Amino acid sequence: MSEPLEELLGALSRLPGIGRRSAERIAFFLLAKPGEGKRLAEALAGLDRIGRCPQCGNFASDGLCSICRDPKRDGATLCVVARPWEIPHLERTGEYRGRYHVLGGLVSPSQDIGPEDLAVAGLVERVKAEGVREVILALEPKLEGDLTAMHLLRVLKPLGIAVSQLAHGIPVGRDLESADELTLGRALKGRTPL
Amino acid sequence: MSEPLEELLGALSRLPGIGRRSAERIAFFLLAKPGEGKRLAEALAGLDRIGRCPQCGNFASDGLCSICRDPKRDGATLCVVARPWEIPHLERTGEYRGRYHVLGGLVSPSQDIGPEDLAVAGLVERVKAEGVREVILALEPKLEGDLTAMHLLRVLKPLGIAVSQLAHGIPVGRDLESADELTLGRALKGRTPL
């Protein structure tokens, strides 16, 4: 095996979900279709341009993200997630037309992460400034998600808005990403007021 | 979603075995670990340097491939494959210590590919020049592989060398019932004395 091919196989094998055999399949595909390799390399070069939306914390490259920029999204509803990569999963349900707010993590006593380490102040500011009437908490139904939800409920309730959480459609103890669109969609529709 | 992120997801989704969800998982991993993205981009840049071994047709970057360069490989045995990406699968068995010869395809009447379109003349030359005593045909046990094997047998036999092919049979650890009739028939024909 040639050295550049070994390097490519090594780099591909480090990606999540890609074993040695998948890496070979991809490498030989790229060798057969050089245009695809160029396309991927160019897309990777664009990684540097991906930053965060200054409003919600979603991935964005130029100022606001596409959701915050979209005037058709309902600004009166905010869905709170821990990480930006949870947003595409919720978007795929097609059930949600509001905006998002990314906390940047969850309260975790064991990792010494408190509410002050998360984008909670920004959330409160947005609720006040953007005329938000409902905040939906889409946090994982485990200890850290529950602790975070408890804290958010405490700071949001005094603002006189509705606070809800995703319905228990998500299998308990599983990640948000593992739920299929239907389950996630039902969890959104059947969100329970807190 | 930001435009460069969409481009990255698009490029990743075009790879074999990578769906939209796997693409997201990989993209978010690369966003979290920029060093991995750089490593992959550099490896992709090396694709241009991957050519073919002038002796056997395997992937190689500088002259001979690593197998043809290895003095410990047995030069008296050649294993014939249709494509270079079949070599790693055979290498992984750990059972083979000879060298390889890549045909570049298989005889296919429907696609108008004849023996003259394949590296058959090079194979005959190698057998004569390199003191080859056995050629093992590792071609797929379907019409095109069988046609190719028939032709190779015709040109190799007059050279007075042994020509063999991979044994067909029941995959190790599988039930008799799981084998199709054709495989079972070939397993019967090629039964090994105990």
Coordinates of C-alpha atoms in Angstrom, one line a residue:
Chain A
M1 CA 0.0 0.0 0.0
S2 CA 1.4 3.4 -0.9
E3 CA 2.2 5.9 1.8
P4 CA -0.4 8.7 0.8
L5 CA -3.0 6.0 0.6
E6 CA -2.1 4.8 4.1
E7 CA -2.4 8.4 5.3
L8 CA -5.8 8.8 3.7
L9 CA -7.0 5.5 5.2
G10 CA -5.6 6.6 8.6
A11 CA -7.4 10.0 8.5
L12 CA -10.7 8.4 7.4
S13 CA -10.5 5.7 10.1
R14 CA -10.4 8.4 12.8
L15 CA -13.8 9.7 11.8
P16 CA -16.7 8.6 14.0
G17 CA -18.5 5.5 12.6
I18 CA -15.8 4.8 10.0
G19 CA -13.8 1.6 10.5
R20 CA -10.9 0.3 8.4
R21 CA -13.2 -1.3 5.8
S22 CA -15.4 1.7 5.4
A23 CA -12.3 3.8 5.1
E24 CA -11.0 1.6 2.3
R25 CA -14.4 1.7 0.5
I26 CA -14.3 5.5 0.7
A27 CA -10.6 5.8 -0.3
F28 CA -11.1 3.6 -3.4
F29 CA -14.2 5.6 -4.3
L30 CA -12.2 8.8 -4.1
L31 CA -9.4 7.3 -6.2
A32 CA -11.9 6.3 -8.9
K33 CA -13.6 9.7 -8.8
P34 CA -10.9 12.4 -8.2
G35 CA -13.6 15.2 -8.5
E36 CA -15.3 13.9 -5.3
G37 CA -12.0 14.2 -3.3
K38 CA -11.5 17.7 -4.5
R39 CA -15.0 18.6 -3.6
L40 CA -14.6 17.2 -0.1
A41 CA -11.2 18.9 0.4
E42 CA -12.7 22.2 -0.6
A43 CA -15.6 21.7 1.8
L44 CA -13.2 20.9 4.6
A45 CA -11.3 24.1 3.9
G46 CA -14.7 25.9 4.6
L47 CA -14.7 24.5 8.1
D48 CA -12.7 27.6 9.2
R49 CA -15.5 29.8 8.1
I50 CA -18.1 28.0 10.3
G51 CA -18.7 30.0 13.5
R52 CA -21.6 30.5 15.8
C53 CA -24.8 32.6 15.4
P54 CA -24.4 35.6 17.8
Q55 CA -28.1 35.4 18.6
C56 CA -28.8 31.7 19.2
G57 CA -25.5 29.9 19.2
N58 CA -26.3 27.7 16.2
F59 CA -23.6 27.1 13.6
A60 CA -23.4 30.1 11.2
S61 CA -20.8 31.6 8.9
D62 CA -21.9 35.2 8.3
G63 CA -23.5 36.8 11.3
L64 CA -26.9 35.3 12.1
C65 CA -27.7 31.7 11.4
S66 CA -30.2 30.8 8.7
I67 CA -33.0 30.2 11.2
C68 CA -32.5 33.5 13.1
R69 CA -32.4 35.2 9.7
D70 CA -35.6 33.6 8.4
P71 CA -38.5 36.1 8.9
K72 CA -41.0 33.2 8.6
R73 CA -39.8 31.6 11.8
D74 CA -42.0 32.4 14.9
G75 CA -40.0 34.6 17.1
A76 CA -42.4 34.2 20.1
T77 CA -41.2 30.6 20.6
L78 CA -37.7 29.5 21.6
C79 CA -36.5 25.9 21.8
V80 CA -33.6 25.5 24.1
V81 CA -31.0 22.8 23.3
A82 CA -27.6 21.9 24.9
R83 CA -25.6 21.7 21.6
P84 CA -26.0 23.1 18.1
W85 CA -25.9 19.7 16.5
E86 CA -29.2 18.8 18.1
I87 CA -30.9 21.5 16.0
P88 CA -30.9 19.5 12.7
H89 CA -32.6 16.6 14.4
L90 CA -35.5 18.9 15.6
E91 CA -35.7 20.6 12.2
R92 CA -36.1 17.3 10.4
T93 CA -39.4 16.7 12.3
G94 CA -41.0 19.5 10.4
E95 CA -43.1 20.2 13.5
Y96 CA -41.3 23.3 14.8
R97 CA -41.4 26.8 13.3
G98 CA -40.0 28.8 16.2
R99 CA -36.4 29.7 16.9
Y100 CA -33.6 28.1 19.0
H101 CA -31.3 28.9 21.8
V102 CA -28.1 26.9 22.4
L103 CA -27.0 26.6 26.0
G104 CA -23.5 25.3 25.2
G105 CA -23.9 22.4 27.6
L106 CA -25.8 21.2 30.6
V107 CA -25.5 21.8 34.3
S108 CA -23.2 19.0 35.6
P109 CA -22.1 18.9 39.3
S110 CA -19.6 16.1 38.5
Q111 CA -17.9 18.2 35.8
D112 CA -18.2 21.4 37.8
I113 CA -20.5 23.0 35.2
G114 CA -23.0 25.5 36.7
P115 CA -25.7 27.6 35.1
E116 CA -23.2 30.5 35.0
D117 CA -21.1 28.5 32.5
L118 CA -24.1 28.2 30.1
A119 CA -25.8 30.8 27.9
V120 CA -28.6 31.3 30.4
A121 CA -28.2 35.1 30.8
G122 CA -28.5 35.4 27.0
L123 CA -31.7 33.4 27.1
V124 CA -33.3 35.6 29.7
E125 CA -32.2 38.7 27.7
R126 CA -33.7 37.2 24.5
V127 CA -37.0 36.4 26.2
K128 CA -37.3 40.0 27.3
A129 CA -36.1 41.6 24.1
E130 CA -37.7 39.4 21.5
G131 CA -41.2 39.2 23.0
V132 CA -40.9 35.4 23.6
R133 CA -44.1 33.9 24.9
E134 CA -43.0 30.2 25.2
V135 CA -39.7 28.5 25.9
I136 CA -39.5 24.7 25.0
L137 CA -36.8 22.8 26.8
A138 CA -35.4 20.1 24.5
L139 CA -32.9 18.7 27.0
E140 CA -31.9 15.1 27.5
P141 CA -34.2 13.3 30.1
K142 CA -31.2 12.4 32.3
L143 CA -29.8 13.9 35.5
E144 CA -27.9 16.7 33.8
G145 CA -30.8 17.7 31.6
D146 CA -33.2 17.6 34.5
L147 CA -30.9 19.8 36.7
T148 CA -30.6 22.3 33.8
A149 CA -34.4 22.3 33.3
M150 CA -35.0 23.0 37.0
H151 CA -32.7 26.0 36.9
L152 CA -34.1 27.4 33.7
L153 CA -37.7 27.0 35.1
R154 CA -36.6 29.0 38.1
V155 CA -35.3 31.9 36.1
L156 CA -37.9 31.8 33.3
K157 CA -41.2 31.4 35.3
P158 CA -40.9 34.9 36.9
L159 CA -40.9 36.4 33.4
G160 CA -44.5 35.3 33.1
I161 CA -44.0 33.1 30.0
A162 CA -45.0 29.5 29.3
V163 CA -42.2 27.0 29.8
S164 CA -42.6 23.5 28.5
Q165 CA -40.5 20.5 27.8
L166 CA -40.5 17.8 25.2
A167 CA -43.1 15.0 25.9
H168 CA -41.8 11.7 27.1
G169 CA -41.7 10.2 23.7
I170 CA -38.0 10.0 23.8
P171 CA -36.8 6.7 25.2
V172 CA -35.6 7.5 28.8
G173 CA -31.8 7.3 29.1
R174 CA -31.2 7.7 25.3
D175 CA -29.6 10.6 23.5
L176 CA -31.7 13.1 21.6
E177 CA -29.9 12.0 18.4
S178 CA -31.0 8.4 18.7
A179 CA -34.8 9.3 18.4
D180 CA -36.3 8.9 15.0
E181 CA -38.2 11.9 13.4
L182 CA -41.6 10.6 14.3
T183 CA -40.8 10.1 18.0
L184 CA -39.1 13.5 18.1
G185 CA -42.0 15.1 16.3
R186 CA -44.6 13.7 18.7
A187 CA -42.4 14.7 21.6
L188 CA -42.5 18.3 20.3
K189 CA -46.3 18.3 19.7
G190 CA -47.1 16.7 23.1
R191 CA -44.7 18.9 25.1
T192 CA -45.9 19.3 28.6
P193 CA -46.2 22.7 30.4
L194 CA -44.0 23.0 33.5
Chain B
M1 CA -27.5 25.8 8.8
S2 CA -24.5 27.8 7.5
E3 CA -23.6 27.5 3.8
P4 CA -20.1 26.0 4.4
L5 CA -21.6 23.4 6.7
E6 CA -24.2 22.5 4.1
E7 CA -21.4 22.1 1.6
L8 CA -19.5 19.8 3.9
L9 CA -22.6 17.8 4.7
G10 CA -23.2 17.5 1.0
A11 CA -19.7 16.4 0.1
L12 CA -19.7 13.8 3.0
S13 CA -23.1 12.5 2.0
R14 CA -21.8 11.6 -1.5
L15 CA -19.3 9.1 0.0
P16 CA -20.3 5.5 -0.2
G17 CA -22.0 4.2 3.0
I18 CA -22.4 7.8 4.4
G19 CA -26.0 9.0 4.8
R20 CA -27.2 12.3 6.0
R21 CA -27.0 11.4 9.7
S22 CA -23.5 9.9 9.4
A23 CA -22.5 13.1 7.5
E24 CA -23.8 15.2 10.4
R25 CA -22.0 13.1 13.0
I26 CA -18.7 13.4 11.1
A27 CA -19.2 17.2 10.4
F28 CA -19.8 18.0 14.0
F29 CA -16.9 15.9 15.0
L30 CA -14.7 17.9 12.6
L31 CA -16.1 21.2 13.9
A32 CA -15.2 20.1 17.5
K33 CA -11.7 18.9 16.4
P34 CA -10.4 21.2 13.7
G35 CA -7.0 19.3 13.7
E36 CA -8.8 16.2 12.3
G37 CA -10.3 18.2 9.5
K38 CA -6.9 19.5 8.5
R39 CA -5.4 16.0 8.7
L40 CA -8.1 14.7 6.4
A41 CA -7.7 17.6 4.0
E42 CA -4.0 17.0 3.8
A43 CA -4.5 13.3 3.2
L44 CA -7.0 14.2 0.4
A45 CA -4.3 16.4 -1.2
G46 CA -2.1 13.3 -1.3
L47 CA -4.6 11.5 -3.6
D48 CA -2.9 13.1 -6.6
R49 CA 0.3 11.3 -5.7
I50 CA -1.3 7.8 -5.7
G51 CA -0.6 6.1 -9.0
R52 CA -0.3 2.5 -10.0
C53 CA 2.6 0.0 -9.5
P54 CA 4.2 -0.4 -13.0
Q55 CA 4.8 -4.1 -12.2
C56 CA 1.5 -5.4 -10.7
G57 CA -1.0 -2.6 -11.0
N58 CA -1.6 -2.2 -7.3
F59 CA -1.9 1.4 -5.8
A60 CA 1.6 2.9 -5.4
S61 CA 3.1 6.4 -5.1
D62 CA 6.7 6.0 -6.0
G63 CA 7.6 3.3 -8.5
L64 CA 6.9 -0.2 -7.3
C65 CA 4.1 -0.9 -4.7
S66 CA 5.1 -2.0 -1.2
I67 CA 4.3 -5.6 -2.0
C68 CA 6.4 -5.8 -5.2
R69 CA 9.3 -4.0 -3.3
D70 CA 9.2 -6.4 -0.4
P71 CA 12.0 -9.0 -0.9
K72 CA 10.3 -11.4 1.6
R73 CA 7.3 -11.9 -0.7
D74 CA 7.4 -15.1 -2.7
G75 CA 8.0 -14.1 -6.3
A76 CA 7.1 -17.6 -7.6
T77 CA 3.4 -17.2 -6.8
L78 CA 1.1 -14.6 -8.4
C79 CA -2.4 -13.9 -7.3
V80 CA -4.6 -12.4 -10.1
V81 CA -7.3 -9.9 -9.1
A82 CA -9.6 -7.7 -11.2
R83 CA -9.2 -4.5 -9.1
P84 CA -6.5 -3.1 -6.8
W85 CA -8.9 -2.6 -3.9
E86 CA -9.4 -6.4 -3.7
I87 CA -5.7 -6.8 -2.6
P88 CA -6.2 -5.5 1.0
H89 CA -9.0 -8.1 1.6
L90 CA -6.6 -10.9 0.6
E91 CA -3.8 -9.4 2.6
R92 CA -5.9 -9.3 5.7
T93 CA -6.2 -13.1 5.6
G94 CA -2.5 -13.4 6.5
E95 CA -2.5 -16.5 4.4
Y96 CA -0.8 -15.2 1.3
R97 CA 2.9 -14.4 0.9
G98 CA 3.2 -14.2 -2.9
R99 CA 2.8 -11.2 -5.1
Y100 CA -0.3 -9.9 -7.1
H101 CA -1.3 -9.0 -10.6
V102 CA -4.1 -6.6 -11.3
L103 CA -6.1 -7.2 -14.5
G104 CA -7.9 -3.9 -14.4
G105 CA -11.3 -5.5 -14.9
L106 CA -13.0 -8.7 -16.2
V107 CA -14.0 -10.0 -19.6
S108 CA -17.5 -8.8 -20.2
P109 CA -19.3 -9.4 -23.5
S110 CA -22.2 -7.1 -22.5
Q111 CA -19.8 -4.2 -21.8
D112 CA -17.6 -5.1 -24.8
I113 CA -14.5 -5.8 -22.7
G114 CA -12.3 -8.5 -24.1
P115 CA -9.0 -10.0 -22.8
E116 CA -7.1 -7.4 -24.9
D117 CA -8.5 -4.7 -22.7
L118 CA -7.0 -6.3 -19.6
A119 CA -3.4 -6.6 -18.3
V120 CA -3.1 -10.2 -19.7
A121 CA 0.0 -9.6 -21.9
G122 CA 1.8 -8.1 -18.8
L123 CA 0.8 -11.2 -16.8
V124 CA 2.3 -13.6 -19.4
E125 CA 5.4 -11.5 -19.5
R126 CA 5.8 -11.6 -15.7
V127 CA 5.3 -15.3 -15.6
K128 CA 8.1 -15.8 -18.1
A129 CA 10.4 -13.1 -16.6
E130 CA 9.9 -13.6 -12.9
G131 CA 10.1 -17.4 -12.7
V132 CA 6.5 -17.7 -11.6
R133 CA 5.5 -21.3 -10.9
E134 CA 1.8 -20.8 -9.8
V135 CA -0.9 -18.3 -10.7
I136 CA -3.9 -18.2 -8.3
L137 CA -7.0 -16.7 -9.9
A138 CA -9.0 -14.6 -7.3
L139 CA -11.9 -13.6 -9.6
E140 CA -15.5 -13.4 -8.7
P141 CA -17.4 -16.6 -9.2
K142 CA -19.9 -15.1 -11.6
L143 CA -20.1 -15.1 -15.4
E144 CA -17.5 -12.4 -16.0
G145 CA -15.0 -13.9 -13.6
D146 CA -15.5 -17.3 -15.1
L147 CA -15.0 -16.1 -18.7
T148 CA -11.9 -14.3 -17.6
A149 CA -10.6 -17.4 -15.8
M150 CA -11.2 -19.5 -18.9
H151 CA -9.2 -17.2 -21.1
L152 CA -6.3 -16.9 -18.5
L153 CA -6.2 -20.7 -18.2
R154 CA -5.8 -20.9 -22.0
V155 CA -2.9 -18.5 -22.2
L156 CA -1.2 -19.7 -18.9
K157 CA -1.4 -23.5 -19.2
P158 CA 1.0 -23.6 -22.3
L159 CA 3.7 -22.0 -20.1
G160 CA 3.9 -25.1 -18.0
I161 CA 2.9 -23.5 -14.7
A162 CA 0.2 -24.4 -12.1
V163 CA -3.0 -22.4 -12.3
S164 CA -5.5 -22.5 -9.5
Q165 CA -8.5 -20.6 -8.3
L166 CA -9.9 -19.7 -4.9
A167 CA -12.0 -22.5 -3.4
H168 CA -15.8 -21.9 -3.5
G169 CA -17.7 -23.2 -0.5
I170 CA -19.7 -22.5 2.6
P171 CA -18.5 -19.4 4.5
V172 CA -16.8 -20.4 7.8
G173 CA -19.2 -20.5 10.7
R174 CA -22.4 -20.4 8.5
D175 CA -25.1 -23.0 8.3
L176 CA -25.5 -25.3 5.4
E177 CA -29.0 -23.9 4.9
S178 CA -27.6 -20.4 4.4
A179 CA -25.7 -21.3 1.3
D180 CA -27.4 -20.9 -2.0
E181 CA -27.6 -23.9 -4.4
L182 CA -24.8 -22.7 -6.6
T183 CA -22.4 -22.3 -3.7
L184 CA -23.5 -25.6 -2.2
G185 CA -22.9 -27.3 -5.6
R186 CA -19.5 -25.8 -5.9
A187 CA -18.7 -26.8 -2.3
L188 CA -19.7 -30.4 -3.1
K189 CA -17.6 -30.5 -6.2
G190 CA -14.6 -29.0 -4.5
R191 CA -14.9 -31.2 -1.4
T192 CA -11.6 -31.7 0.5
P193 CA -10.5 -35.2 1.6
L194 CA -10.3 -35.7 5.3

